[in-house]
Short mmCIF file of C-alpha atoms in Angstrom, two decimals:
data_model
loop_
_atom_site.label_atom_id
_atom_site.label_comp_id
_atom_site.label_asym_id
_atom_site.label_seq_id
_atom_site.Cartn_x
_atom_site.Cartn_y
_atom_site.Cartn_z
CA UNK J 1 -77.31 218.56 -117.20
CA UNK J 2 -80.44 217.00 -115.86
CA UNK J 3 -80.01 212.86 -114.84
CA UNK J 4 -82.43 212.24 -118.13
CA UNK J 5 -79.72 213.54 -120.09
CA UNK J 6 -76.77 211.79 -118.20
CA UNK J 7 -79.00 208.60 -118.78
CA UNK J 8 -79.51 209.47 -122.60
CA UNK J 9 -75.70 209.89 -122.90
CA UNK J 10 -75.21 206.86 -121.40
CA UNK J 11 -77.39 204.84 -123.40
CA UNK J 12 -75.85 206.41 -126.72
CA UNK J 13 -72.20 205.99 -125.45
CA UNK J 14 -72.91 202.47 -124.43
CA UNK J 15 -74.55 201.19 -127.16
CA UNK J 16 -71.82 202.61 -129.81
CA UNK J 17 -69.72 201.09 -127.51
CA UNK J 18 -71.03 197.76 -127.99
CA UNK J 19 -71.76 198.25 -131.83
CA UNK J 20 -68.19 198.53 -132.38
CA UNK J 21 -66.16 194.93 -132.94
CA UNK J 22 -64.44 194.51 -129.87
CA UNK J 23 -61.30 192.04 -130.65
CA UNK J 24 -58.08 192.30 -129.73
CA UNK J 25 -55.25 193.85 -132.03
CA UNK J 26 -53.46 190.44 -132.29
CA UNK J 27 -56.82 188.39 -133.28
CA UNK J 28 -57.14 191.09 -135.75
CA UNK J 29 -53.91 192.10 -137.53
CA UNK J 30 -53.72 187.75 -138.00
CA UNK J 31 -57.19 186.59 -138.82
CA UNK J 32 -59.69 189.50 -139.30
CA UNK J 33 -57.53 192.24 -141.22
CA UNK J 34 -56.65 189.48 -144.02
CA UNK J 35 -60.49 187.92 -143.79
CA UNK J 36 -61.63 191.40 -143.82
CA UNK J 37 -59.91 192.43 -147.14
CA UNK J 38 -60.99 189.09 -149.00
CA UNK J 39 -64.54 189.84 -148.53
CA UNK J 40 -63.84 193.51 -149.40
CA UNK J 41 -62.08 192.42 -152.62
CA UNK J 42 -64.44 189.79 -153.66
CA UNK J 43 -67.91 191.30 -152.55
CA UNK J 44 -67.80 194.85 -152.82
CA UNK J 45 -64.05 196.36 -154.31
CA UNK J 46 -65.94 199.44 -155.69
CA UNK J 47 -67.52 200.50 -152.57
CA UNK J 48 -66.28 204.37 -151.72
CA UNK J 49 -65.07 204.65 -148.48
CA UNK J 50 -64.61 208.67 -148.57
CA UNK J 51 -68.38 208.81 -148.21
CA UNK J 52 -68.13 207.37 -144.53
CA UNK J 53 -67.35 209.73 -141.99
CA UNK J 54 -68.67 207.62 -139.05
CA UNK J 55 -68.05 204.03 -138.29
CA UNK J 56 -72.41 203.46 -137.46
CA UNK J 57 -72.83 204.66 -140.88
CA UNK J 58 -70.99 202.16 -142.76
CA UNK J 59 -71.64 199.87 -140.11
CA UNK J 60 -75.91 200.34 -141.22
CA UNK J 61 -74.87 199.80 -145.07
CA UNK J 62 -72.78 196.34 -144.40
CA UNK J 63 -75.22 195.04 -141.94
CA UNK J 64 -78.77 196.32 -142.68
CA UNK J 65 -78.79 196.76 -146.18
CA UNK J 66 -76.33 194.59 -147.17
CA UNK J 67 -74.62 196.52 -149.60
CA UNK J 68 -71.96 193.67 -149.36
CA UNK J 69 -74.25 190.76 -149.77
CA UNK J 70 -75.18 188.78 -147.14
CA UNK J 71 -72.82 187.96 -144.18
CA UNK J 72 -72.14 186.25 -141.38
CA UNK J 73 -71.45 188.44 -137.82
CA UNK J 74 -67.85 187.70 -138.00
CA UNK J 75 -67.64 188.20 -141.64
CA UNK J 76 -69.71 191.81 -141.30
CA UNK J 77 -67.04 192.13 -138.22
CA UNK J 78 -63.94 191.53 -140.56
CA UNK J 79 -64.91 193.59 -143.24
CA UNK J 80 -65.85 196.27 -141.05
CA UNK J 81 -62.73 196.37 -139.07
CA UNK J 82 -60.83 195.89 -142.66
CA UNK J 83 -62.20 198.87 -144.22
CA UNK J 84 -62.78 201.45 -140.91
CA UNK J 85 -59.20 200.21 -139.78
CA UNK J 86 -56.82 199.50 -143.06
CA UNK J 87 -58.77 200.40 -145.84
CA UNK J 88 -60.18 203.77 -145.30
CA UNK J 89 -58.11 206.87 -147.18
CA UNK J 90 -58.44 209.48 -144.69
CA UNK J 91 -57.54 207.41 -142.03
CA UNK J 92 -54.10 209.36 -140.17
CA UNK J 93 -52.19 206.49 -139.31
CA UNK J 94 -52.28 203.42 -142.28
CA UNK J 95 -52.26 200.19 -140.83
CA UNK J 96 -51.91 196.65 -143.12
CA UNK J 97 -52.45 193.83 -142.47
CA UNK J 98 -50.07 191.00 -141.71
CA UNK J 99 -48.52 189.61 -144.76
CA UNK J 100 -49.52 186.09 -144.75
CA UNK J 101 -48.68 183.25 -146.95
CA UNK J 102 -49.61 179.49 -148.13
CA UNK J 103 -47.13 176.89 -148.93
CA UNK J 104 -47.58 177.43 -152.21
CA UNK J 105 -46.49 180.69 -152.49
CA UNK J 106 -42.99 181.67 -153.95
CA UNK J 107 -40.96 184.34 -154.60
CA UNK J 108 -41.16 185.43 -158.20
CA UNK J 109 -37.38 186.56 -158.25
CA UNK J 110 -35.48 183.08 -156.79
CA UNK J 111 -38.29 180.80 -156.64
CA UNK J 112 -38.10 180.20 -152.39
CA UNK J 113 -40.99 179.09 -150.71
CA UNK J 114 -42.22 181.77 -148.59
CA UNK J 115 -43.75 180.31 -145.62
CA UNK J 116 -40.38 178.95 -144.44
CA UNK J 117 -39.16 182.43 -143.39
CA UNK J 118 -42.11 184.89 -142.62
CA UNK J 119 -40.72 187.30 -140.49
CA UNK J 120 -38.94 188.35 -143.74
CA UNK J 121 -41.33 188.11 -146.56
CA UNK J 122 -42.18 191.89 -148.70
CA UNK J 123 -44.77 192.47 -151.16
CA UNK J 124 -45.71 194.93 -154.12
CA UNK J 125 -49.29 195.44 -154.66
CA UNK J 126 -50.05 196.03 -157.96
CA UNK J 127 -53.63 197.13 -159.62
CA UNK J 128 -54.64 193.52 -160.06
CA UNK J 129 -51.93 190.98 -158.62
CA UNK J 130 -50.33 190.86 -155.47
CA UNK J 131 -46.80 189.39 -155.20
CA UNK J 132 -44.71 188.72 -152.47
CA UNK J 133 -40.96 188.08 -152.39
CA UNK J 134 -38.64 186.32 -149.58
CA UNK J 135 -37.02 189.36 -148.63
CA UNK J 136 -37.16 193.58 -149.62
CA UNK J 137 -33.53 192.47 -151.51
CA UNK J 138 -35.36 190.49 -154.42
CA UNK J 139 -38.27 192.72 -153.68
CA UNK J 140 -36.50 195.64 -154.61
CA UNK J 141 -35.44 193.45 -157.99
CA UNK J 142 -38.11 193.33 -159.24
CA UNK J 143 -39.14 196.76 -158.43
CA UNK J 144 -36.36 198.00 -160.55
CA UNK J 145 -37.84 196.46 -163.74
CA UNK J 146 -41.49 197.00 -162.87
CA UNK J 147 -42.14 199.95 -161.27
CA UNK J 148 -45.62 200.51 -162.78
CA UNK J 149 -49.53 200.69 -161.74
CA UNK J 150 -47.98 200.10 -158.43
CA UNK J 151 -50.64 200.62 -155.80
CA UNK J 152 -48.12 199.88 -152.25
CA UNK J 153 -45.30 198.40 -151.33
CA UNK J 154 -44.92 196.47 -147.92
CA UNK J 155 -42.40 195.29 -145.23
CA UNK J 156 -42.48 193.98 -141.98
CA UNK J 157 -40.35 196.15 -139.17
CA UNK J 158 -37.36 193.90 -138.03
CA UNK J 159 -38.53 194.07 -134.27
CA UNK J 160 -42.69 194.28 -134.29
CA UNK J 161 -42.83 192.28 -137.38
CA UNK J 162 -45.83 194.94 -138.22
CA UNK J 163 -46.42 195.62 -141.84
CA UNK J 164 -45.59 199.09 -143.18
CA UNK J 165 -45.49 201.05 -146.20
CA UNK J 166 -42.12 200.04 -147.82
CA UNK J 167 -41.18 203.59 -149.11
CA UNK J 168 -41.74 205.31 -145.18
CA UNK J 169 -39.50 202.66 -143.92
CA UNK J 170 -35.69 202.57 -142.58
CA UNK J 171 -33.33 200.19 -144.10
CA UNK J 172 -30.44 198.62 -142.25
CA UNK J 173 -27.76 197.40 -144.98
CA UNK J 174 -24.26 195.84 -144.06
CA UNK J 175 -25.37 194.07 -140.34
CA UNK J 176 -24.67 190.70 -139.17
CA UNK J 177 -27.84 189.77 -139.50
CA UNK J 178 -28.93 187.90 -142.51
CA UNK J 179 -31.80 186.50 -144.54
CA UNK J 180 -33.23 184.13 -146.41
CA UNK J 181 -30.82 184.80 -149.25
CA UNK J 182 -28.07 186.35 -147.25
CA UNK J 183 -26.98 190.11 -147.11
CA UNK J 184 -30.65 191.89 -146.87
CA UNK J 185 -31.72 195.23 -146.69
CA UNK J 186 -33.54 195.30 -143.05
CA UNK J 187 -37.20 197.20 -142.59
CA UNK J 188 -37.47 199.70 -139.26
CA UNK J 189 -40.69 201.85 -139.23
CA UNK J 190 -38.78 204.50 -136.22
CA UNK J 191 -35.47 205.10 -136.98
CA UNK J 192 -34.05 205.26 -133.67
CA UNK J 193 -35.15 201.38 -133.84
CA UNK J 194 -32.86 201.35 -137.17
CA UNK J 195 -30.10 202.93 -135.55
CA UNK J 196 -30.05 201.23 -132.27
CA UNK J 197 -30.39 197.91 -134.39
CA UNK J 198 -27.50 199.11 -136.49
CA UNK J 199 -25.15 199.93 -133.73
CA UNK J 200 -25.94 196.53 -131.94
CA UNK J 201 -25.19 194.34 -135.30
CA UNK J 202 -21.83 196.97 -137.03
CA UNK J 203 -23.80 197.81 -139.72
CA UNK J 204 -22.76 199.96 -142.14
CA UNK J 205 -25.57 202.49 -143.59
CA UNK J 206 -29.37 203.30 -142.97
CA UNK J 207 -31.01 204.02 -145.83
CA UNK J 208 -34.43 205.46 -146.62
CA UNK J 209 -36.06 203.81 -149.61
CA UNK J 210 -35.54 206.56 -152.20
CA UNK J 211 -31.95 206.32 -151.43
CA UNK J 212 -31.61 202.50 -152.66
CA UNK J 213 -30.21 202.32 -156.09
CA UNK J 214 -29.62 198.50 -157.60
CA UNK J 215 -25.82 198.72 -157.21
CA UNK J 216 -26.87 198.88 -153.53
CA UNK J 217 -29.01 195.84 -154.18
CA UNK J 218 -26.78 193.80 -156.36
CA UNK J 219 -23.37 194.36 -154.55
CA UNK J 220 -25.72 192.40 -151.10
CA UNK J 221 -25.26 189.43 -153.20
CA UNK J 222 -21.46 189.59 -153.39
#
């Protein structure tokens, strides 16, 4: 390859590079992930993702022709990261974003306020609300009686505290470790996490979320 060719790489490699917001994962899974899908909701919800196989491509709509309205570089940044990152479908690993909440926000099923115990909070997702629950125990409540136009349900693994797709998840049931409301069923994305967690605390069963039936749920409370 000639040295004008190495130089052309260069320049393309470089500035792609440099197109692409650089943030670290914590600044984004805690500020940019949740700004990012605000703007997507509010601004553009119908905007078809599938279309997009590279990131410069949806990168020109956002920016240059604004197909999103008019933003700021760290709002452009957000969204981007939202939808290239969490949002788009043929994406091979799904990642969410962290499941933050006000102090207004309570749990539909025992009325707690939420923001006293984070690490433990669950959510359904459903076509056109969004409600999150102190625990996957009253989660899985409410589940029970409304199970549809259900778009995702999310936990938070025990041990990263990252948000995952409730029904890929390993539950822990029976440990010495308890939430909010007591007794809870405990989220593992791996499950050698979920078995190394339940040998440490005596637990008594790991359970995959197809497996959990509500006398599972209801005898926690006992």
């Amino acid at each position: 390859m000639s040295l004008l060719k190495i130089l052309a790489v260069f320049i393309l490699f470089t500035n792609a590079l440099f197109a692409y917001p650089n943030y670290s994962n914590a600044v984004k899974v805690k500020k940019l992930y949740p700004m990012g899908e605000k703007i997507y909701e509010k601004r553009c919800p119908s905007l078809e993702l599938n279309n997009y196989k590279e990131f410069n491509a949806l990168e020109k709509d956002i920016i240059d022709k604004k197909i999103c309205g008019s933003l700021s570089q760290r709002y452009s940044d957000a969204l981007l990261l939202y939808l290239w990152e969490v949002k788009r479908a043929n994406t091979d690993t799904k990642h969410y974003a962290k499941l933050t909440m006000s102090k207004m926000d309570k749990c539909p099923v025992c009325g707690m306020f939420l923001y006293k115990y984070p690490r433990w909070v669950a959510r359904i997702e459903y076509a056109h609300k969004k409600l999150s629950f102190d625990g996957v125990k009253d989660m899985m409540k409410y589940y029970f009686k409304h199970k549809k136009n259900i778009h995702v349900m999310l936990v938070q693994d025990y041990y990263s505290q990252e948000t995952i797709n409730a029904k890929e998840a390993y539950y822990v049931i029976g440990s010495d470790v308890y939430g909010p409301m007591g007794n809870e069923l405990i989220a593992f994305k791996d499950k050698k996490e979920a078995r190394r967690f339940a040998l440490d605390h005596r637990a008594k069963k790991i359970l995959k979320f197809d497996a959990i039936t509500p006398d599972i749920v209801y005898v926690l409370d006992e």
